[in-house]
GROMACS .gro file of C-alpha atoms in nm:
model
  289
    1MET     CA    1   0.025  -0.031   0.001
    2GLU     CA    2   0.276   0.260   0.117
    3LYS     CA    3   0.439   0.146  -0.262
    4GLY     CA    4   0.086   0.268  -0.447
    5ILE     CA    5   0.131   0.638  -0.235
    6ASN     CA    6   0.481   0.678  -0.315
    7SER     CA    7   0.389   0.595  -0.699
    8GLY     CA    8   0.087   0.769  -0.731
    9LEU     CA    9   0.322   1.075  -0.496
   10LYS     CA   10   0.565   1.066  -0.764
   11SER     CA   11   0.291   1.117  -1.095
   12LEU     CA   12   0.172   1.418  -0.890
   13ILE     CA   13   0.477   1.544  -0.870
   14VAL     CA   14   0.581   1.488  -1.267
   15LEU     CA   15   0.245   1.632  -1.340
   16LEU     CA   16   0.217   1.894  -1.179
   17GLY     CA   17   0.613   1.978  -1.313
   18VAL     CA   18   0.437   1.882  -1.680
   19PHE     CA   19   0.196   2.119  -1.585
   20ILE     CA   20   0.385   2.413  -1.443
   21ILE     CA   21   0.640   2.303  -1.730
   22LEU     CA   22   0.303   2.426  -1.999
   23THR     CA   23   0.192   2.681  -1.800
   24LEU     CA   24   0.556   2.905  -1.839
   25SER     CA   25   0.627   2.808  -2.183
   26VAL     CA   26   0.249   2.944  -2.332
   27PRO     CA   27   0.390   3.255  -2.583
   28VAL     CA   28   0.288   3.546  -2.503
   29THR     CA   29   0.269   3.873  -2.776
   30ALA     CA   30   0.415   4.190  -2.771
   31ALA     CA   31   0.067   4.318  -2.762
   32ASP     CA   32  -0.094   4.068  -2.539
   33VAL     CA   33   0.171   4.255  -2.291
   34VAL     CA   34   0.138   4.598  -2.381
   35ALA     CA   35  -0.292   4.516  -2.345
   36SER     CA   36  -0.270   4.364  -1.951
   37GLN     CA   37   0.030   4.616  -1.877
   38SER     CA   38   0.240   4.299  -1.752
   39ILE     CA   39   0.567   4.354  -1.585
   40LEU     CA   40   0.839   4.123  -1.810
   41PHE     CA   41   1.148   3.963  -1.672
   42ASN     CA   42   1.497   4.011  -1.737
   43ASN     CA   43   1.656   3.727  -2.001
   44GLY     CA   44   1.960   3.810  -1.883
   45THR     CA   45   2.239   3.658  -1.530
   46ASP     CA   46   1.933   3.749  -1.299
   47PRO     CA   47   1.602   3.666  -1.418
   48ASN     CA   48   1.392   3.818  -1.102
   49ILE     CA   49   1.449   4.173  -1.275
   50PRO     CA   50   1.159   4.313  -1.401
   51GLN     CA   51   1.138   4.477  -1.690
   52TYR     CA   52   0.899   4.840  -1.796
   53ARG     CA   53   0.804   5.013  -2.173
   54LEU     CA   54   0.898   5.347  -2.132
   55THR     CA   55   0.659   5.530  -2.410
   56VAL     CA   56   0.729   5.838  -2.519
   57ALA     CA   57   0.540   6.067  -2.808
   58LYS     CA   58   0.502   6.356  -2.960
   59THR     CA   59   0.308   6.642  -3.014
   60GLY     CA   60   0.245   7.021  -3.087
   61THR     CA   61   0.245   7.212  -3.409
   62GLY     CA   62   0.622   7.160  -3.508
   63ASN     CA   63   0.837   6.878  -3.522
   64GLY     CA   64   1.092   6.624  -3.485
   65THR     CA   65   1.275   6.368  -3.307
   66VAL     CA   66   1.320   6.212  -2.944
   67THR     CA   67   1.664   5.962  -2.938
   68ASN     CA   68   1.789   5.789  -2.614
   69TRP     CA   69   2.060   5.639  -2.430
   70PRO     CA   70   2.055   5.366  -2.350
   71ALA     CA   71   1.967   5.318  -2.702
   72GLY     CA   72   1.632   5.130  -2.779
   73ILE     CA   73   1.392   5.500  -2.866
   74ASP     CA   74   1.402   5.635  -3.230
   75CYS     CA   75   1.177   5.857  -3.223
   76GLY     CA   76   1.112   5.879  -3.548
   77PRO     CA   77   0.946   5.623  -3.596
   78ASP     CA   78   1.015   5.375  -3.310
   79CYS     CA   79   0.853   5.547  -3.011
   80SER     CA   80   0.894   5.246  -2.711
   81ASP     CA   81   1.126   5.073  -2.531
   82TRP     CA   82   1.085   4.780  -2.199
   83TYR     CA   83   1.422   4.858  -1.980
   84ASP     CA   84   1.584   4.688  -1.708
   85TYR     CA   85   1.408   4.862  -1.317
   86GLY     CA   86   1.609   5.092  -1.189
   87THR     CA   87   1.823   5.187  -1.569
   88GLU     CA   88   1.884   5.558  -1.592
   89VAL     CA   89   1.731   5.659  -1.987
   90THR     CA   90   1.858   5.982  -2.145
   91LEU     CA   91   1.623   6.114  -2.376
   92THR     CA   92   1.712   6.406  -2.630
   93ALA     CA   93   1.477   6.602  -2.745
   94ILE     CA   94   1.613   6.781  -3.147
   95SER     CA   95   1.387   7.020  -3.377
   96ASP     CA   96   1.405   7.011  -3.663
   97GLU     CA   97   1.473   7.288  -3.917
   98GLY     CA   98   1.158   7.526  -3.849
   99SER     CA   99   1.050   7.414  -3.490
  100TYR     CA  100   1.122   7.426  -3.200
  101PHE     CA  101   1.118   7.267  -2.903
  102GLU     CA  102   0.905   7.385  -2.546
  103GLY     CA  103   0.972   7.143  -2.333
  104TRP     CA  104   0.813   6.706  -2.259
  105SER     CA  105   0.485   6.622  -2.024
  106GLY     CA  106   0.489   6.293  -1.771
  107GLY     CA  107   0.706   6.153  -1.602
  108ASP     CA  108   0.949   6.409  -1.456
  109CYS     CA  109   1.145   6.642  -1.751
  110GLN     CA  110   1.127   6.975  -1.746
  111ASP     CA  111   1.118   7.222  -2.028
  112THR     CA  112   1.490   7.096  -2.181
  113VAL     CA  113   1.682   6.955  -2.427
  114GLY     CA  114   1.799   6.669  -2.254
  115CYS     CA  115   1.557   6.424  -1.988
  116THR     CA  116   1.727   6.176  -1.760
  117LEU     CA  117   1.492   5.944  -1.575
  118VAL     CA  118   1.539   5.638  -1.348
  119ILE     CA  119   1.336   5.355  -1.485
  120SER     CA  120   1.109   5.251  -1.179
  121GLY     CA  121   0.732   5.124  -1.354
  122HIS     CA  122   0.578   5.205  -1.656
  123THR     CA  123   0.630   5.577  -1.829
  124ASN     CA  124   0.480   5.739  -2.131
  125LEU     CA  125   0.662   6.122  -2.180
  126THR     CA  126   0.520   6.393  -2.429
  127ALA     CA  127   0.779   6.585  -2.612
  128ASN     CA  128   0.635   6.908  -2.784
  129PHE     CA  129   0.777   7.034  -3.014
  130GLN     CA  130   0.597   7.368  -3.227
  131SER     CA  131   0.651   7.572  -3.521
  132LYS     CA  132   0.832   7.883  -3.527
  133ASN     CA  133   0.626   8.025  -3.817
  134PHE     CA  134   0.262   7.972  -3.508
  135PHE     CA  135   0.199   8.188  -3.273
  136ASP     CA  136  -0.170   8.242  -3.020
  137ARG     CA  137  -0.205   8.576  -2.949
  138TRP     CA  138  -0.275   8.417  -2.586
  139ASP     CA  139  -0.093   8.195  -2.571
  140TRP     CA  140   0.357   8.317  -2.463
  141HIS     CA  141   0.654   8.099  -2.452
  142TRP     CA  142   0.967   8.182  -2.251
  143ARG     CA  143   1.235   8.264  -2.551
  144ASN     CA  144   1.573   8.034  -2.358
  145PRO     CA  145   1.902   8.107  -2.437
  146LEU     CA  146   1.935   8.479  -2.360
  147PRO     CA  147   2.089   8.656  -2.621
  148GLN     CA  148   2.270   8.901  -2.309
  149GLY     CA  149   2.171   8.956  -1.932
  150ASN     CA  150   2.102   9.344  -1.917
  151SER     CA  151   1.766   9.434  -1.833
  152LEU     CA  152   1.556   9.481  -2.107
  153PHE     CA  153   1.408   9.806  -2.106
  154GLY     CA  154   1.129   9.836  -2.436
  155ILE     CA  155   1.064   9.706  -2.776
  156THR     CA  156   0.901   9.789  -3.097
  157TYR     CA  157   0.891   9.623  -3.467
  158GLY     CA  158   0.884   9.784  -3.771
  159ASP     CA  159   1.090   9.673  -4.160
  160GLY     CA  160   1.034   9.347  -4.044
  161ALA     CA  161   1.229   9.312  -3.731
  162PHE     CA  162   1.172   9.334  -3.353
  163VAL     CA  163   1.381   9.546  -3.171
  164ALA     CA  164   1.430   9.582  -2.817
  165VAL     CA  165   1.671   9.794  -2.643
  166GLY     CA  166   1.749   9.785  -2.204
  167ASP     CA  167   2.085   9.879  -1.947
  168ARG     CA  168   2.381   9.983  -2.074
  169GLY     CA  169   2.309  10.029  -2.408
  170ALA     CA  170   2.166   9.691  -2.445
  171ILE     CA  171   2.027   9.605  -2.787
  172ILE     CA  172   1.897   9.253  -2.990
  173THR     CA  173   1.675   9.207  -3.276
  174SER     CA  174   1.493   8.896  -3.406
  175SER     CA  175   1.331   8.823  -3.733
  176ASP     CA  176   1.090   8.630  -3.577
  177GLY     CA  177   1.114   8.698  -3.213
  178ILE     CA  178   1.225   8.336  -3.120
  179THR     CA  179   1.635   8.357  -3.253
  180TRP     CA  180   1.767   8.696  -3.099
  181THR     CA  181   2.106   8.819  -3.207
  182ALA     CA  182   2.290   9.086  -2.950
  183GLY     CA  183   2.390   9.422  -3.110
  184SER     CA  184   2.620   9.719  -3.026
  185SER     CA  185   2.448  10.068  -3.003
  186GLY     CA  186   2.758  10.252  -2.922
  187THR     CA  187   2.636  10.357  -2.578
  188SER     CA  188   2.695  10.278  -2.242
  189ASN     CA  189   2.417  10.480  -2.163
  190GLY     CA  190   2.066  10.264  -2.078
  191LEU     CA  191   1.806  10.283  -2.312
  192ARG     CA  192   1.439  10.293  -2.199
  193GLY     CA  193   1.210  10.311  -2.508
  194ILE     CA  194   1.225  10.276  -2.850
  195THR     CA  195   0.933  10.351  -3.175
  196TYR     CA  196   0.986  10.285  -3.503
  197GLY     CA  197   0.822  10.534  -3.730
  198LYS     CA  198   0.929  10.660  -4.142
  199GLY     CA  199   1.154  10.388  -4.202
  200THR     CA  200   1.369  10.368  -3.904
  201PHE     CA  201   1.420  10.331  -3.566
  202VAL     CA  202   1.463  10.573  -3.283
  203ALA     CA  203   1.599  10.487  -2.915
  204VAL     CA  204   1.621  10.702  -2.627
  205GLY     CA  205   1.763  10.664  -2.296
  206ASP     CA  206   2.001  10.786  -2.003
  207ARG     CA  207   2.166  11.172  -2.017
  208GLY     CA  208   1.895  11.275  -2.337
  209ALA     CA  209   2.097  10.952  -2.514
  210THR     CA  210   1.946  10.959  -2.800
  211LEU     CA  211   2.005  10.710  -3.115
  212THR     CA  212   1.888  10.606  -3.479
  213SER     CA  213   1.930  10.299  -3.741
  214ALA     CA  214   1.804  10.214  -4.057
  215ASP     CA  215   1.810   9.876  -3.994
  216GLY     CA  216   1.796   9.797  -3.608
  217ILE     CA  217   2.206   9.696  -3.655
  218THR     CA  218   2.366  10.015  -3.736
  219TRP     CA  219   2.259  10.245  -3.521
  220THR     CA  220   2.381  10.642  -3.495
  221ALA     CA  221   2.410  10.911  -3.240
  222ARG     CA  222   2.260  11.237  -3.212
  223ALA     CA  223   2.177  11.544  -2.990
  224SER     CA  224   1.926  11.596  -2.772
  225GLY     CA  225   2.010  11.822  -2.705
  226THR     CA  226   1.865  11.773  -2.255
  227LEU     CA  227   2.006  11.566  -2.033
  228ASN     CA  228   1.750  11.407  -1.883
  229TRP     CA  229   1.701  11.071  -1.866
  230LEU     CA  230   1.436  11.011  -2.121
  231TYR     CA  231   1.186  10.695  -2.089
  232GLY     CA  232   0.993  10.655  -2.318
  233ILE     CA  233   0.903  10.731  -2.699
  234THR     CA  234   0.674  10.664  -3.043
  235TYR     CA  235   0.575  10.818  -3.382
  236GLY     CA  236   0.223  10.951  -3.562
  237ASN     CA  237   0.136  11.212  -3.719
  238GLY     CA  238   0.472  11.219  -3.937
  239THR     CA  239   0.659  11.306  -3.571
  240PHE     CA  240   0.884  11.178  -3.298
  241VAL     CA  241   0.832  11.245  -2.910
  242ALA     CA  242   1.014  11.131  -2.628
  243VAL     CA  243   0.863  11.209  -2.281
  244GLY     CA  244   1.136  11.175  -1.993
  245GLU     CA  245   1.255  11.331  -1.669
  246GLY     CA  246   1.117  11.614  -1.482
  247GLY     CA  247   0.827  11.648  -1.797
  248ALA     CA  248   1.102  11.671  -2.014
  249ILE     CA  249   0.911  11.647  -2.376
  250LEU     CA  250   1.091  11.628  -2.717
  251THR     CA  251   1.006  11.611  -3.010
  252SER     CA  252   1.184  11.541  -3.427
  253VAL     CA  253   0.996  11.515  -3.723
  254ASP     CA  254   1.308  11.326  -3.901
  255SER     CA  255   1.430  11.201  -3.628
  256MET     CA  256   1.822  11.324  -3.599
  257THR     CA  257   1.732  11.737  -3.530
  258TRP     CA  258   1.515  11.778  -3.188
  259SER     CA  259   1.335  12.010  -3.015
  260VAL     CA  260   1.259  12.054  -2.661
  261ARG     CA  261   0.885  12.158  -2.548
  262SER     CA  262   0.692  12.222  -2.254
  263SER     CA  263   0.524  11.969  -2.104
  264GLY     CA  264   0.414  12.244  -1.809
  265THR     CA  265   0.509  11.929  -1.556
  266SER     CA  266   0.789  11.838  -1.348
  267THR     CA  267   0.674  11.538  -1.306
  268TRP     CA  268   0.867  11.276  -1.466
  269LEU     CA  269   0.705  11.131  -1.785
  270THR     CA  270   0.779  10.772  -1.764
  271GLY     CA  271   0.553  10.632  -2.166
  272ILE     CA  272   0.404  10.866  -2.448
  273THR     CA  273   0.168  10.707  -2.737
  274TYR     CA  274  -0.024  10.837  -3.041
  275GLY     CA  275  -0.377  10.759  -3.128
  276ASN     CA  276  -0.729  10.897  -3.257
  277GLY     CA  277  -0.504  11.219  -3.321
  278THR     CA  278  -0.421  11.307  -3.018
  279PHE     CA  279  -0.024  11.213  -2.816
  280VAL     CA  280  -0.067  11.154  -2.460
  281ALA     CA  281   0.174  11.124  -2.186
  282VAL     CA  282   0.170  10.956  -1.838
  283GLY     CA  283   0.406  10.875  -1.578
  284ASP     CA  284   0.447  10.949  -1.193
  285GLU     CA  285   0.188  11.048  -0.964
  286GLY     CA  286  -0.122  10.920  -1.232
  287ALA     CA  287   0.043  11.206  -1.474
  288ILE     CA  288  -0.145  11.251  -1.765
  289VAL     CA  289  -0.054  11.554  -2.100
   0.00000   0.00000   0.00000
């Protein structure tokens, strides 16, 4: 009887072994794994290390590719791969010509071109590429890297170019508002305001500084007739008008020869515009002239 029991146990063990082998050898497709979010196990030296899927999607109006190290993703055509638990993966976003990389969403990536993460589970990331020609008037974007580090105080647009001015004579130009080039103003005075009119850019600033340029790149210093700081300038009805310290107001019809006018106030004037046939200036303590 004992012999029969032992034989039965041996048969049961063999059957269980066969059952286990058959169970483990059932084929599992990639589609099955993705659908169930299963965990794969490494077939290398340590079969107990789980693998997780890293998937990258692309969005936006622009184009680009995402590559990574260790190799596996070239998105492009291949936007996902499996990695061992604990693997450090570095993703790099590369924008195509006419596009720029705006940032990542998902995972722990920040808005930088490169992203390094450690695989600890299934991870989904989205790379956002935008067209340089696409702008939503309510959708503002931080432009980086900066072309220079000085504070900027004024900006205008004319003849296909954006021109901004700032501290220590800083002048930068751009044709698209995205890529900026630092230029030379020829002065170390701070520049506080800029406008465009009659085919000319005119910038004003500290100690009565007044500069003109036909293209925003090459600048010529002009005599303003004042040493007061000038904070704002506009163009309208064929005339340039600048305002500044102590109620200063200057006018010019050609941007080269300037006349000092009386504003009727000693309050500093910091801004000016033109519309509906009227120049309007504003300044400290609620001043409006």
